[in-house]
Tab-separated table of C-alpha atoms in Angstrom:
chain	number	residue	atom	x	y	z
J	1	MET	CA	-22.345	64.996	52.237
J	2	PRO	CA	-25.645	63.710	53.601
J	3	TYR	CA	-26.586	64.445	57.146
J	4	PRO	CA	-26.746	61.484	59.593
J	5	LEU	CA	-30.513	61.863	60.016
J	6	ARG	CA	-30.942	61.873	56.236
J	7	ILE	CA	-29.070	58.576	56.049
J	8	GLU	CA	-31.244	57.072	58.766
J	9	TYR	CA	-34.452	58.548	57.299
J	10	PRO	CA	-34.085	58.795	53.515
J	11	ALA	CA	-36.388	61.026	51.520
J	12	LEU	CA	-39.814	59.720	50.609
J	13	SER	CA	-40.487	59.206	46.943
J	14	THR	CA	-43.379	60.960	45.276
J	15	GLU	CA	-45.249	57.662	45.162
J	16	GLN	CA	-44.726	57.127	48.889
J	17	LEU	CA	-46.067	60.612	49.633
J	18	LYS	CA	-49.116	59.935	47.472
J	19	ALA	CA	-49.715	56.655	49.318
J	20	ILE	CA	-49.508	58.440	52.675
J	21	GLY	CA	-51.931	61.091	51.447
J	22	ASP	CA	-54.341	58.453	50.172
J	23	ARG	CA	-54.151	56.358	53.319
J	24	TYR	CA	-54.148	59.075	55.981
J	25	GLY	CA	-55.455	62.068	54.021
J	26	HIS	CA	-58.613	62.207	56.132
J	27	ASP	CA	-56.460	63.395	59.048
J	28	PRO	CA	-56.080	67.188	58.711
J	29	VAL	CA	-52.615	67.137	60.325
J	30	VAL	CA	-51.298	64.536	57.874
J	31	ARG	CA	-52.902	66.347	54.962
J	32	ARG	CA	-51.262	69.597	56.085
J	33	LEU	CA	-47.857	67.918	56.434
J	34	VAL	CA	-48.075	66.346	52.974
J	35	MET	CA	-49.065	69.728	51.514
J	36	GLU	CA	-46.141	71.346	53.346
J	37	VAL	CA	-43.695	68.783	51.937
J	38	GLN	CA	-45.013	69.417	48.437
J	39	ALA	CA	-44.740	73.185	48.898
J	40	LEU	CA	-41.106	72.819	49.988
J	41	ARG	CA	-40.398	70.570	47.010
J	42	ASN	CA	-41.898	73.175	44.684
J	43	LEU	CA	-39.606	75.761	46.233
J	44	VAL	CA	-36.597	73.508	45.613
J	45	TYR	CA	-37.653	73.077	41.960
J	46	ARG	CA	-37.782	76.854	41.498
J	47	VAL	CA	-34.429	77.376	43.193
J	48	HIS	CA	-32.944	74.707	40.943
J	49	GLN	CA	-34.326	76.527	37.900
J	50	VAL	CA	-32.582	79.706	39.036
J	51	ALA	CA	-29.337	77.804	39.564
J	52	GLU	CA	-29.597	76.227	36.115
J	53	ALA	CA	-30.300	79.601	34.537
J	54	ALA	CA	-27.152	80.967	36.173
J	55	GLY	CA	-25.188	78.473	34.119
J	56	PRO	CA	-22.077	76.550	34.978
J	57	GLY	CA	-19.966	78.530	37.179
J	58	GLY	CA	-16.694	78.748	38.831
J	59	ARG	CA	-17.991	82.025	40.238
J	60	THR	CA	-16.418	82.895	43.544
J	61	ASP	CA	-18.999	85.447	44.684
J	62	GLY	CA	-21.743	84.666	47.181
J	63	PHE	CA	-24.209	83.578	44.514
J	64	GLY	CA	-21.746	81.140	42.945
J	65	ILE	CA	-20.913	79.616	46.309
J	66	ALA	CA	-24.622	79.252	47.128
J	67	VAL	CA	-25.309	77.587	43.758
J	68	ALA	CA	-22.448	75.151	44.285
J	69	ALA	CA	-23.770	74.291	47.758
J	70	LEU	CA	-27.260	73.817	46.329
J	71	HIS	CA	-26.001	71.370	43.714
J	72	GLU	CA	-24.098	69.462	46.401
J	73	GLU	CA	-27.200	69.199	48.592
J	74	LEU	CA	-29.423	68.142	45.696
J	75	ALA	CA	-27.003	65.380	44.713
J	76	ALA	CA	-28.133	63.424	47.785
J	77	GLU	CA	-31.889	63.953	47.262
J	78	THR	CA	-33.370	60.919	45.507
J	79	TRP	CA	-36.840	62.462	45.168
J	80	PHE	CA	-35.347	65.374	43.241
J	81	HIS	CA	-33.596	63.066	40.791
J	82	GLU	CA	-36.893	61.197	40.299
J	83	HIS	CA	-38.548	64.505	39.403
J	84	VAL	CA	-35.800	65.516	36.978
J	85	ALA	CA	-35.962	62.080	35.309
J	86	GLU	CA	-39.749	62.425	34.880
J	87	ILE	CA	-39.343	65.840	33.260
J	88	GLU	CA	-36.639	64.586	30.909
J	89	ALA	CA	-38.771	61.566	29.948
J	90	ARG	CA	-41.718	63.863	29.155
J	91	ARG	CA	-39.498	66.119	27.065
J	92	ALA	CA	-38.067	63.136	25.178
J	93	SER	CA	-41.543	61.816	24.375
J	94	ARG	CA	-42.668	65.090	22.776
J	95	PRO	CA	-42.052	65.648	19.090
J	96	ALA	CA	-39.027	67.770	18.318
J	97	GLU	CA	-39.644	71.481	17.888
J	98	PRO	CA	-38.607	72.895	14.530
J	99	SER	CA	-35.478	75.000	14.576
J	100	PRO	CA	-35.736	78.747	13.914
J	101	HIS	CA	-34.364	78.119	10.422
J	102	GLU	CA	-37.075	75.502	9.746
J	103	ARG	CA	-39.788	77.819	11.082
J	104	ARG	CA	-38.610	80.590	8.785
J	105	ALA	CA	-38.667	78.198	5.823
J	106	MET	CA	-42.220	77.108	6.697
J	107	ARG	CA	-43.376	80.747	6.941
J	108	ASN	CA	-41.780	81.567	3.610
J	109	ALA	CA	-43.386	78.503	2.010
J	110	ARG	CA	-46.827	79.663	3.196
J	111	LYS	CA	-46.313	83.100	1.690
J	112	TRP	CA	-45.981	81.762	-1.862
């Protein structure tokens, strides 16, 4: 559930942050704040990676409860969903990696 302040002041998109940096980046305080926001976003990305690596849960220990709370909080963060969509679009645009079976077949073909 989003906090009342988050409803009143929704998250800035990556493009909006870039525009603020471009427009007011000469001000050291603004530059520092934009860098701080980006550092916190990077931390959220890493925490999300840990939560994803933990897998789907149903765990009732402290870690499972924390992961569930993290997913609930991230559901309301539009900037995070923008980031995930960008990553998925980049992955979809790359050529498919050969499967381990195909790699083995290619290695064997080179040997002969």
